[in-house]
Coordinates of N, CA and C in Angstrom, one line a residue:
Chain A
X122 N 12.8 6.0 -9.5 CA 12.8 5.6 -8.1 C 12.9 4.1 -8.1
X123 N 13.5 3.2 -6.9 CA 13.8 2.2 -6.7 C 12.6 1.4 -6.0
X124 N 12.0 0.3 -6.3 CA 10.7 0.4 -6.1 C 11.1 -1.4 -5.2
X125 N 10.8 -1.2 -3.8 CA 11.1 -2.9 -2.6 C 9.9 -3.3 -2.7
X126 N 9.6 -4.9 -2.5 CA 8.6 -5.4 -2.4 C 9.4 -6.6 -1.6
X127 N 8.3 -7.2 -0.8 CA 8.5 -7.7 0.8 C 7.3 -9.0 0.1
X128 N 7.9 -10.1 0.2 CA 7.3 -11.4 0.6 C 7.7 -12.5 1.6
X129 N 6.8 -12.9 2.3 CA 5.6 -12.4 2.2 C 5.2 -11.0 3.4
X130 N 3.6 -11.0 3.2 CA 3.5 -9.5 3.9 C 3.4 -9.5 5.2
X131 N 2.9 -11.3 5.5 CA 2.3 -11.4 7.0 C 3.3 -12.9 6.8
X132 N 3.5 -13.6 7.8 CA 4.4 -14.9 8.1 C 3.8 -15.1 9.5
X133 N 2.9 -16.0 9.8 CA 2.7 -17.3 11.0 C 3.8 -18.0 11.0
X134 N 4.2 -18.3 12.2 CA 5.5 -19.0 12.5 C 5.4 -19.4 14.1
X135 N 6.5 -20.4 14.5 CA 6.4 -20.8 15.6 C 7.8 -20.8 16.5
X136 N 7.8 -20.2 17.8 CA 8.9 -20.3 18.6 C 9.6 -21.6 18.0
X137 N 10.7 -21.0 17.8 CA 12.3 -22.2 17.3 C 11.9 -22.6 15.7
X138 N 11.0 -21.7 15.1 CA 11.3 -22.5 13.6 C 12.2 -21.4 13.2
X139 N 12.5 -21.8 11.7 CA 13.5 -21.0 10.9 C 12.7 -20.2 9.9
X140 N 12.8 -18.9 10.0 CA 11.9 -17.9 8.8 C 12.8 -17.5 8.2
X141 N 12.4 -17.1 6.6 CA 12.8 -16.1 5.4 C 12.0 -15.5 4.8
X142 N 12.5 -14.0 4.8 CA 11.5 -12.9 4.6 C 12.3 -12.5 3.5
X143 N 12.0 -12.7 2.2 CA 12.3 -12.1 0.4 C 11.7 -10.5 0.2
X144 N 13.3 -10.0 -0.3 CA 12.6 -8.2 -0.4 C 13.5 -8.2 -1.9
X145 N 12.8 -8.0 -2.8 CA 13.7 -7.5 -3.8 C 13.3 -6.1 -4.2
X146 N 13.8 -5.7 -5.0 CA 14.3 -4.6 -6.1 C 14.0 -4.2 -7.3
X147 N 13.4 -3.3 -7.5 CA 13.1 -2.8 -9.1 C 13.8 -2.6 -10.1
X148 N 15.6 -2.5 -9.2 CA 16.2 -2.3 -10.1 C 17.7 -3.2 -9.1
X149 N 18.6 -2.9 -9.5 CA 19.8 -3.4 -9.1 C 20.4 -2.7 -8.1
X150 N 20.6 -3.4 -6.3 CA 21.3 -2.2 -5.8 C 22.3 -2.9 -5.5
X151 N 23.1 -3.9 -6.0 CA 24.2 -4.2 -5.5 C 23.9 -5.2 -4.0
X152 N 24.9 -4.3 -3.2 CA 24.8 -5.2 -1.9 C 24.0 -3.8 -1.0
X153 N 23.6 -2.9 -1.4 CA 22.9 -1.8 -0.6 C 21.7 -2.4 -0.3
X154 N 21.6 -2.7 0.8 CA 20.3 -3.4 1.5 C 20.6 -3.4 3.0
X155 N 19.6 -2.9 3.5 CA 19.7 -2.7 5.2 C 18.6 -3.4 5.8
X156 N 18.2 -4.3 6.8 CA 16.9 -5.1 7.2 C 16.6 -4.4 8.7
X157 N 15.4 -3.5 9.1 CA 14.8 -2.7 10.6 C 13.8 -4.0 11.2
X158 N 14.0 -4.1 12.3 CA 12.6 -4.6 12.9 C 12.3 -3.6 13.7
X159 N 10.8 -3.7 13.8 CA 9.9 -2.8 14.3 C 8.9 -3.4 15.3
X160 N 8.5 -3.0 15.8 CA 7.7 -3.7 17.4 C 6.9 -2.4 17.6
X161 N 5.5 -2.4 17.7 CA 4.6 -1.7 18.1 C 4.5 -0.4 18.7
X162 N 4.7 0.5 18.5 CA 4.8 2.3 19.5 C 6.5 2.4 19.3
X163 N 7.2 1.7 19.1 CA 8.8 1.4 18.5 C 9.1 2.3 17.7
X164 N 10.3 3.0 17.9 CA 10.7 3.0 16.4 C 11.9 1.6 15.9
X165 N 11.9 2.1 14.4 CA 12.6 0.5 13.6 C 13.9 0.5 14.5
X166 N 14.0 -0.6 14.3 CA 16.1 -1.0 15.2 C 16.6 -1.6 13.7
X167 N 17.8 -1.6 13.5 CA 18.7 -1.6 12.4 C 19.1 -3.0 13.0
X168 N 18.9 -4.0 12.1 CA 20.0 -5.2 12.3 C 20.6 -6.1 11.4
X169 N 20.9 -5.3 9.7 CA 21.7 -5.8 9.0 C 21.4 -4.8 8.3
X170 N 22.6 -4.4 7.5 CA 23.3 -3.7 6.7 C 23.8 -3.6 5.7
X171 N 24.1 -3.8 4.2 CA 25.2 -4.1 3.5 C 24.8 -5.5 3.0
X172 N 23.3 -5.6 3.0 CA 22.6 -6.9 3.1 C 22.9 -8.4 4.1
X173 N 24.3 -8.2 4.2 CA 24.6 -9.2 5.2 C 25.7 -9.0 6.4
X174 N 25.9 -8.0 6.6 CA 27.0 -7.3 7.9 C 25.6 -7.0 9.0
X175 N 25.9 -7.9 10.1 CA 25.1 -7.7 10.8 C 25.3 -6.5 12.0
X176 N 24.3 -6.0 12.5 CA 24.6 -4.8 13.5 C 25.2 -5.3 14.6
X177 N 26.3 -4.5 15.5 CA 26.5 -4.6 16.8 C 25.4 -5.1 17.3
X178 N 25.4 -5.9 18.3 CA 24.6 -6.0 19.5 C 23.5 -7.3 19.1
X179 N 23.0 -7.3 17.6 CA 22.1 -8.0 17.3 C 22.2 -9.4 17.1
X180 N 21.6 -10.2 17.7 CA 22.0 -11.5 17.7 C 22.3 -12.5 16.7
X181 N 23.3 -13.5 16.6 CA 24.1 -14.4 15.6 C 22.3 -14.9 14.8
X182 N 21.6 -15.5 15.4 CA 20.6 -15.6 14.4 C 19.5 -15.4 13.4
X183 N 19.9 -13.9 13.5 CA 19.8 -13.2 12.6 C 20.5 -13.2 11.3
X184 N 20.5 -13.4 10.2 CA 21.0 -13.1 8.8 C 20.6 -12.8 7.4
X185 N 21.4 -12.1 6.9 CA 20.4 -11.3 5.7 C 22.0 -12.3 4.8
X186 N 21.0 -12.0 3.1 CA 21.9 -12.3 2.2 C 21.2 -11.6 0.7
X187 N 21.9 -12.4 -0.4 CA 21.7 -11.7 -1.7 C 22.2 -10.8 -2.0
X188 N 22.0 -10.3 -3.3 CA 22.8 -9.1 -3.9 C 21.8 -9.1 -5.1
X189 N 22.1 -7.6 -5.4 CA 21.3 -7.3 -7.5 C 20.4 -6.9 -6.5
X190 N 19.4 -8.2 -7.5 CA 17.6 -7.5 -6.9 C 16.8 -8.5 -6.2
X191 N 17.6 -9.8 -5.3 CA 17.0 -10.3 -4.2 C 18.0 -10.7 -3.1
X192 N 16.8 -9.7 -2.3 CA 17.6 -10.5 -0.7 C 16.6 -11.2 0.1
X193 N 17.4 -11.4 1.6 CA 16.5 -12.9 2.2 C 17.3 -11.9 3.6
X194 N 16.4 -12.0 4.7 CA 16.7 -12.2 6.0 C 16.1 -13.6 6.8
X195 N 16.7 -13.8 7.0 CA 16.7 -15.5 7.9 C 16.8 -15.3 9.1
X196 N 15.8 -15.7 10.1 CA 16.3 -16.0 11.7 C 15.5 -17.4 11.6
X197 N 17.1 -17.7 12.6 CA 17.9 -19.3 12.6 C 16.1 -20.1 13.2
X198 N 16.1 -19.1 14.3 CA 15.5 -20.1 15.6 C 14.6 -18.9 16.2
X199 N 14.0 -18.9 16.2 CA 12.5 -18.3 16.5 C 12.6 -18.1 18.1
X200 N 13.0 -16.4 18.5 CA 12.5 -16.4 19.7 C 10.7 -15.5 19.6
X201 N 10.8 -15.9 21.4 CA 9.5 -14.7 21.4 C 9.8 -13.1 21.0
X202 N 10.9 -12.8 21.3 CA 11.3 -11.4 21.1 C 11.0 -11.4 19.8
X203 N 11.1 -12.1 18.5 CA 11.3 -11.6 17.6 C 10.0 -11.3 16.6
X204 N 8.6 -11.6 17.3 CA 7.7 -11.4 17.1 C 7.7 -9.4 16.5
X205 N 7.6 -9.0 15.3 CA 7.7 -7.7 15.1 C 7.7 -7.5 13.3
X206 N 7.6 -6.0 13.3 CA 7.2 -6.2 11.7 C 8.9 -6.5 10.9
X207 N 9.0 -6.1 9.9 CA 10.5 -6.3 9.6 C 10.5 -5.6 7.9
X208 N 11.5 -4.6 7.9 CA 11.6 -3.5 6.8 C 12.6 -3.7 5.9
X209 N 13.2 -3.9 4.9 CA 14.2 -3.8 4.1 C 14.0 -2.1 3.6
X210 N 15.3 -1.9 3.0 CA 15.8 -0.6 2.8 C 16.6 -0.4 1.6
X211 N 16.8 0.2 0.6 CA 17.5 0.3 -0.2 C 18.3 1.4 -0.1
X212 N 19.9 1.6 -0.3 CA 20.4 2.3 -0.1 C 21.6 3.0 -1.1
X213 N 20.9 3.0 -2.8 CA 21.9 2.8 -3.5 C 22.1 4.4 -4.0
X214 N 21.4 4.9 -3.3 CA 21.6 6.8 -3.4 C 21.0 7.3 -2.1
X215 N 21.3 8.1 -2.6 CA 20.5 9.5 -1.3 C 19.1 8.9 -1.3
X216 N 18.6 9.0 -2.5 CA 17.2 8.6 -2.5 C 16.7 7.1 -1.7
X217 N 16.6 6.8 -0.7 CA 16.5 5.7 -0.2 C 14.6 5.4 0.1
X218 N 14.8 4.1 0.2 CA 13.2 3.5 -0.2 C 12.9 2.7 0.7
X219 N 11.5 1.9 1.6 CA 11.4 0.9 2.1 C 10.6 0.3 1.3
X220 N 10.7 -1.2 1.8 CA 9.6 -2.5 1.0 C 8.7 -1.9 2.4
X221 N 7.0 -2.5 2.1 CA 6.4 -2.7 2.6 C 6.4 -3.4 3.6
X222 N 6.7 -4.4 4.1 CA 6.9 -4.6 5.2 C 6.5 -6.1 5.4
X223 N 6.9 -6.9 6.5 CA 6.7 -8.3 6.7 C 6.2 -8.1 7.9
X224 N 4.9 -8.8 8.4 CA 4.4 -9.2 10.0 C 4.6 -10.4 10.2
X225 N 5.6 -10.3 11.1 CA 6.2 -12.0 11.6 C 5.4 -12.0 12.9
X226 N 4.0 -12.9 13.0 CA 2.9 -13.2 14.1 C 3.4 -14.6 14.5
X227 N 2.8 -14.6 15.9 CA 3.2 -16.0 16.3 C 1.5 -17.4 15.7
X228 N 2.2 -18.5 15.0 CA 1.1 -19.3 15.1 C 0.3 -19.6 16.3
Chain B
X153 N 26.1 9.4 25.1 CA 25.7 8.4 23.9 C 24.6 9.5 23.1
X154 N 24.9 9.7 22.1 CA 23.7 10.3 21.4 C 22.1 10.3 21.2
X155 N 21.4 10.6 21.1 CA 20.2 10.7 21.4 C 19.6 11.6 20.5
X156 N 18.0 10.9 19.8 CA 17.7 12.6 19.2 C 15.9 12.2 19.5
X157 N 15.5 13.6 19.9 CA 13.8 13.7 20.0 C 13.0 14.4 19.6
X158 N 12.2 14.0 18.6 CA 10.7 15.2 17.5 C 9.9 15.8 18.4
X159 N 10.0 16.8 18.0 CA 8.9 17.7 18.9 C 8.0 18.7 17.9
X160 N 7.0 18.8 18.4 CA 5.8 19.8 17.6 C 4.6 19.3 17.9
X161 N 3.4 20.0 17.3 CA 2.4 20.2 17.5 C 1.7 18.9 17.1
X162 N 0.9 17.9 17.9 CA 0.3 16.7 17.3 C -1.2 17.2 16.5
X163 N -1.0 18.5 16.2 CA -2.5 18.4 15.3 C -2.4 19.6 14.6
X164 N -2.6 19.5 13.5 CA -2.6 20.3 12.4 C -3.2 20.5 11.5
X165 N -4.2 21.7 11.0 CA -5.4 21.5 10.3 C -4.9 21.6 9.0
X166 N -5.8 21.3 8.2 CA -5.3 20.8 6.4 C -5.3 22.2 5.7
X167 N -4.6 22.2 4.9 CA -3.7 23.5 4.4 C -2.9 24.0 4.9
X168 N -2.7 23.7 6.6 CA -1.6 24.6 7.0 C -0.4 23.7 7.1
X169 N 0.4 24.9 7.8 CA 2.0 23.9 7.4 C 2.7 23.5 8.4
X170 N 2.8 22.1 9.0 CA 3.4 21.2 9.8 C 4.7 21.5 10.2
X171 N 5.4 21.8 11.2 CA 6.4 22.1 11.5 C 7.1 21.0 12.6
X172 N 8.7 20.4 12.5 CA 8.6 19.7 13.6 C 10.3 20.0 13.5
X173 N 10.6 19.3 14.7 CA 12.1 19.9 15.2 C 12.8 18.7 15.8
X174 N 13.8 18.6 15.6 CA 14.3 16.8 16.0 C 15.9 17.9 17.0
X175 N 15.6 17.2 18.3 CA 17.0 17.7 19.2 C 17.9 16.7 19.3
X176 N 19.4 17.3 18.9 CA 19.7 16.1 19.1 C 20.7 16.4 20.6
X177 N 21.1 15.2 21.4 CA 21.2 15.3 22.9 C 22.4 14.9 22.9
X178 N 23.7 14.7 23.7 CA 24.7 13.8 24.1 C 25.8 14.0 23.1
X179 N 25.9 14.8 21.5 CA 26.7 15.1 21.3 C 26.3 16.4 20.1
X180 N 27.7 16.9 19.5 CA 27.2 18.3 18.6 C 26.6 17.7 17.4
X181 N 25.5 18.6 16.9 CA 25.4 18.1 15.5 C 26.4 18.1 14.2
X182 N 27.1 19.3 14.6 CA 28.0 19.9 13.3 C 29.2 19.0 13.7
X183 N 29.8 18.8 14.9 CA 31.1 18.1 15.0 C 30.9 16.9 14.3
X184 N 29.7 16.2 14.3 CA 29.3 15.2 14.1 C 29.6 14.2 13.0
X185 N 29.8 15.1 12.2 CA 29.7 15.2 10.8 C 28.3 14.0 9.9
X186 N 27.4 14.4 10.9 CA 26.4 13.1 10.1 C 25.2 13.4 9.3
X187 N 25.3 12.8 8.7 CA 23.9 13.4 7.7 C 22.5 12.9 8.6
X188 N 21.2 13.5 8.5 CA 20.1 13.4 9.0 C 18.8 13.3 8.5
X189 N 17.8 12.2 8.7 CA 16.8 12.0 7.9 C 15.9 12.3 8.6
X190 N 14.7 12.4 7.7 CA 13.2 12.4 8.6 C 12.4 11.7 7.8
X191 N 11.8 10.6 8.5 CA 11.0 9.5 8.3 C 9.8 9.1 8.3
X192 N 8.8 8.9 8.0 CA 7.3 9.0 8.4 C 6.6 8.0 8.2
X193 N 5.6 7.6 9.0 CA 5.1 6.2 8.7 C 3.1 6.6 9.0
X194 N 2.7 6.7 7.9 CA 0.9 6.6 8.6 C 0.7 5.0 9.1
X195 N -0.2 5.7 9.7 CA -0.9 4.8 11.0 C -1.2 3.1 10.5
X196 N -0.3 2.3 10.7 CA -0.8 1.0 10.8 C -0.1 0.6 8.8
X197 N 1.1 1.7 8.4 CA 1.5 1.6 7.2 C 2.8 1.6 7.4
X198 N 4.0 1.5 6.2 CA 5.2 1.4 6.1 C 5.7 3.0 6.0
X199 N 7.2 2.7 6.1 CA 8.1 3.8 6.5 C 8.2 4.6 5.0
X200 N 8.0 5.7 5.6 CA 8.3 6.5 4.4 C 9.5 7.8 4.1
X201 N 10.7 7.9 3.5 CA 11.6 8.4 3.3 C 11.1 9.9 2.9
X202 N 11.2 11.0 4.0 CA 11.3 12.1 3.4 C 12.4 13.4 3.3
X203 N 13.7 13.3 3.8 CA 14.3 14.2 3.2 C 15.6 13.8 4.4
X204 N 16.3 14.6 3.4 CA 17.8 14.6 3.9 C 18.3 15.7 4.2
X205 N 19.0 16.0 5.2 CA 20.1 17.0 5.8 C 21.4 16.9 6.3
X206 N 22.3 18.0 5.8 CA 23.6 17.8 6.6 C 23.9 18.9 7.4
X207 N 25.0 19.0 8.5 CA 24.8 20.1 8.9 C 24.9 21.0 8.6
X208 N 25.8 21.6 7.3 CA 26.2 22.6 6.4 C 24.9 22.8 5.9
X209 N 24.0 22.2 6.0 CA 22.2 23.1 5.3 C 22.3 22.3 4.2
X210 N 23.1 21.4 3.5 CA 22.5 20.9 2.0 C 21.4 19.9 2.3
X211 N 20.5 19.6 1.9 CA 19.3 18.8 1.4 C 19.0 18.1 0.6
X212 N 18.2 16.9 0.6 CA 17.8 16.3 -0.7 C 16.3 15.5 0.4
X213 N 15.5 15.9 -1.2 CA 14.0 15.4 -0.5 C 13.6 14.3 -1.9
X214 N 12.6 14.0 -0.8 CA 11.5 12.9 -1.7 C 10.9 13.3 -2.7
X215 N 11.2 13.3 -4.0 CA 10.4 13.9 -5.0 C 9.4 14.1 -4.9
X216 N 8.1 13.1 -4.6 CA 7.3 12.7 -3.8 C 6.6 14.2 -3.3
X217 N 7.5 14.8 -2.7 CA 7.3 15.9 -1.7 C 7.9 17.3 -1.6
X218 N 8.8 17.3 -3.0 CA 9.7 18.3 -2.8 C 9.2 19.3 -2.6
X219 N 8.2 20.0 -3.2 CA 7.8 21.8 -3.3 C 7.1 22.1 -2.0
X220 N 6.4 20.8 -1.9 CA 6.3 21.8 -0.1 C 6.9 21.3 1.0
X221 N 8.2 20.9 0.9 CA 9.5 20.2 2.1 C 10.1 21.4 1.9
X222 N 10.7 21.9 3.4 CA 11.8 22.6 3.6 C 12.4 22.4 4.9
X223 N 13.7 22.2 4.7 CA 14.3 21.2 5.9 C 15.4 22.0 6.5
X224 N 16.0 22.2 7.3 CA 17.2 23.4 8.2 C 17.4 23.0 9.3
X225 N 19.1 22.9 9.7 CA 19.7 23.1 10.4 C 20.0 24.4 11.5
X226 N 20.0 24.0 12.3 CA 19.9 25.5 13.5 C 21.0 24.3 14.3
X227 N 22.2 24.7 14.1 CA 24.0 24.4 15.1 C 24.3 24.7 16.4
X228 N 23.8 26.0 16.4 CA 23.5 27.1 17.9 C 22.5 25.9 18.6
X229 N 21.5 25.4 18.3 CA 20.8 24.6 19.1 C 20.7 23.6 18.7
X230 N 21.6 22.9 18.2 CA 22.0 21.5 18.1 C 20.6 20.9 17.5
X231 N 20.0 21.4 16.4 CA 18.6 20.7 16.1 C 18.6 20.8 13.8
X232 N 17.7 19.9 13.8 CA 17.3 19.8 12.7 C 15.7 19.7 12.9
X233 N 15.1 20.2 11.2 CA 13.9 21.2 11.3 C 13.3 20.6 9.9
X234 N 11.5 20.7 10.2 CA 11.0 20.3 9.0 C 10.3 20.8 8.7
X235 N 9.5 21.3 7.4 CA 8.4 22.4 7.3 C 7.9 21.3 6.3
X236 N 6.6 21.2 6.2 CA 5.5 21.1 5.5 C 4.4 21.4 5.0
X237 N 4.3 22.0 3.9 CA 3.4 22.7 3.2 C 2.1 22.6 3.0
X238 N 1.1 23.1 3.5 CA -0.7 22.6 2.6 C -0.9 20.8 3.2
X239 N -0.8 20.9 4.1 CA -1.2 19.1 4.3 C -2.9 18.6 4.8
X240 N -2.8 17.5 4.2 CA -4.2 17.3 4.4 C -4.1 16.2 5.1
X241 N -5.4 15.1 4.9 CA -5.2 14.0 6.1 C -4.1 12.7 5.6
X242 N -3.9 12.6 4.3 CA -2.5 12.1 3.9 C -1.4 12.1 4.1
X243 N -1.0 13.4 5.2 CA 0.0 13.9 6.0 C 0.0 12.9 7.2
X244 N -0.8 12.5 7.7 CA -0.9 12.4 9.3 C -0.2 10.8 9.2
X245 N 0.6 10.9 10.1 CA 1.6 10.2 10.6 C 2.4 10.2 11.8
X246 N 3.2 9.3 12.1 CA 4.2 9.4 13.0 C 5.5 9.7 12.3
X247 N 6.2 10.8 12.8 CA 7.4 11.2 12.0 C 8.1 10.8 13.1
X248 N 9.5 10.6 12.1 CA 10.6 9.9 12.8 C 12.1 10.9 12.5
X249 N 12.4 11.5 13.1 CA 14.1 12.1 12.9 C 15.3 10.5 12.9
X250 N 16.4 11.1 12.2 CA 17.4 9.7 12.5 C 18.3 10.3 11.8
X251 N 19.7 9.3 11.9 CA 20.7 9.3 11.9 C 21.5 8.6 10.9
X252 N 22.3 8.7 9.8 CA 22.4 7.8 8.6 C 24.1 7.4 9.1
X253 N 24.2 6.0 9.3 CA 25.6 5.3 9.1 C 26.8 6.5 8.6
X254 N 27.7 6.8 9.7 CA 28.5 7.2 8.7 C 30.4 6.9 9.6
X255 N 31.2 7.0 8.9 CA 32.6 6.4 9.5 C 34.1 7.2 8.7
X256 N 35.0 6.7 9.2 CA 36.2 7.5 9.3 C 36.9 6.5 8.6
X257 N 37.7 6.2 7.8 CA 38.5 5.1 7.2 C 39.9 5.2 8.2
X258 N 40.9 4.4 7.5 CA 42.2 4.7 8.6 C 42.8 5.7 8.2
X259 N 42.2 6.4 7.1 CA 43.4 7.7 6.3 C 42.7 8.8 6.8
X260 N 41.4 8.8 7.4 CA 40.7 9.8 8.1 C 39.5 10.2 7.2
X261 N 39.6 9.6 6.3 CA 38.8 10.1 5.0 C 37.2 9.9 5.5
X262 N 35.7 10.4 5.7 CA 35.0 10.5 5.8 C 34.2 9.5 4.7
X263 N 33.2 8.9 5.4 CA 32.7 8.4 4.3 C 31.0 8.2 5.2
X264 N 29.7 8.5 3.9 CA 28.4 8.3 5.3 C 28.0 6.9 4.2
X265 N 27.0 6.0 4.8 CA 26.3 5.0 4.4 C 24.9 5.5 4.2
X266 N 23.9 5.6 3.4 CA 22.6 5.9 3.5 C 21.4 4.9 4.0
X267 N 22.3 4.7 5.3 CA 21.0 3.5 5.8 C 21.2 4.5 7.8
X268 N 20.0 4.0 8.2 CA 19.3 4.5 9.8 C 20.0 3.6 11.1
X269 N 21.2 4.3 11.8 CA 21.7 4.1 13.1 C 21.1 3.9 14.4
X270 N 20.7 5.2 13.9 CA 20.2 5.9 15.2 C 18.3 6.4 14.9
X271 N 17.5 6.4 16.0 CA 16.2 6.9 15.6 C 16.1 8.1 16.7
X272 N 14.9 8.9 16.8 CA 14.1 8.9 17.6 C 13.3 8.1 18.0
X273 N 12.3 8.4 19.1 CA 11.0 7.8 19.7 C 9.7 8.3 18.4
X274 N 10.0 9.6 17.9 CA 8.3 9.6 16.5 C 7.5 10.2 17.4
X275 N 7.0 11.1 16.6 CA 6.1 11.6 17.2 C 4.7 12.1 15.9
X276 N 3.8 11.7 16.6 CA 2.8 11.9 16.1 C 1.6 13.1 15.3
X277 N 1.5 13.0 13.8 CA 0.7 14.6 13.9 C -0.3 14.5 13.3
X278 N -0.9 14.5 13.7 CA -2.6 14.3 12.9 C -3.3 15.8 12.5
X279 N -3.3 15.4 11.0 CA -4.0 16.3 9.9 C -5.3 16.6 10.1
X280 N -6.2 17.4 10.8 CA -7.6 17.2 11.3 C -8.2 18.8 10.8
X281 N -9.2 19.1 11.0 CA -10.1 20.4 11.6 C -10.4 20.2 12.8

């Protein structure tokens, strides 16, 4: 089994700064990596893919990168919306995995 | 636009076996050609991967979970189905039905992605007496 880990687990941050949330891999998935945000009584919303192909709809300041066994999702500029947990996904079989998870709280 | 929603019983006593049903709305499952997950997350924890379905009935589950997972398609009512065996309060969660990336190339060739499109809303089942 492919084993994600999410650093860090909790992130304080401030409207308009720039965050990076690190999920790597136990093993190598290539570019198979998908990034969900999740928001309270929510289910997850999909907003990167393929580690860095971002979803329809979801905003330019969002971005994922890396390949192998680390990636990074970055948002540019801190809104209040974006207050929410945040999942990485590995997708390099059927067998698919999440990291534990990031709490991006406002400072 | 597609649509899908979990339904079943939010309480279920330990040993017995959890059953839940994901509808999907707005288009066929089988035309669809998409493969289908069910997801689960306990309370105030991360997501957890539990099994796969296509509409033809093939499967693949969480090792994790295999011998008491059994998962089915019902086409006639456009739904996907989950059984769970002997659970106790380690069970109890919000389960999630969903929908795995999947696309047509320009030669028509089918191809799915194993990452989550589409969700439901989760519905909740607590493992109790």
């Amino acid at each position: 089994d492919i084993q994600m880990t999410q650093s860090p687990s909790t992130l304080s941050a401030s409207v308009g700064d720039r965050v990076t949330i690190t999920c790597r891999a136990s093993q190598s998935i290539s570019s198979w990596l998908a990034w969900y945000q999740q928001k309270p009584g929510n289910a997850p919303k999909l907003l990167i893919y393929k580690a860095s192909s971002l979803e329809s709809g979801v905003p330019s300041r969002f971005s994922g990168g890396g390949s192998g066994t680390e990636f990074t999702l970055t948002i540019s500029s801190l809104q209040p919306d974006d207050f929410a947990t945040y999942y990485c996904q590995q997708y390099n079989s059927y067998s698919i995995s999440f990291g534990q998870g990031t709490k991006l709280e406002i400072k | 636009q597609l649509q899908l929603q979990e339904s079943g019983p939010g309480l279920v006593k330990p040993s017995e076996t959890l059953s839940l049903t994901c509808t999907v709305s707005g288009g066929s499952i089988s035309s669809s050609s998409s493969y289908w997950a069910w997801i689960r997350q306990p309370p105030g924890k991360g997501l957890e991967w539990i099994g796969t379905i296509y509409y033809s009935g093939s499967t693949y589950y969480n090792p994790s979970l295999g011998s008491r997972l059994t998962a089915s398609v019902d086409t006639s009512k456009n739904q996907f189905s989950l059984k769970l065996t002997s659970v106790t309060a380690a069970d109890t969660a919000v389960y999630y039905c969903a929908r795995y990336r999947h696309y047509f190339d320009s030669s028509g060739y089918f191809h799915n992605d194993w990452y989550l499109d589409l969700w439901g809303r989760g519905t909740l089942v607590t493992v109790s007496s």
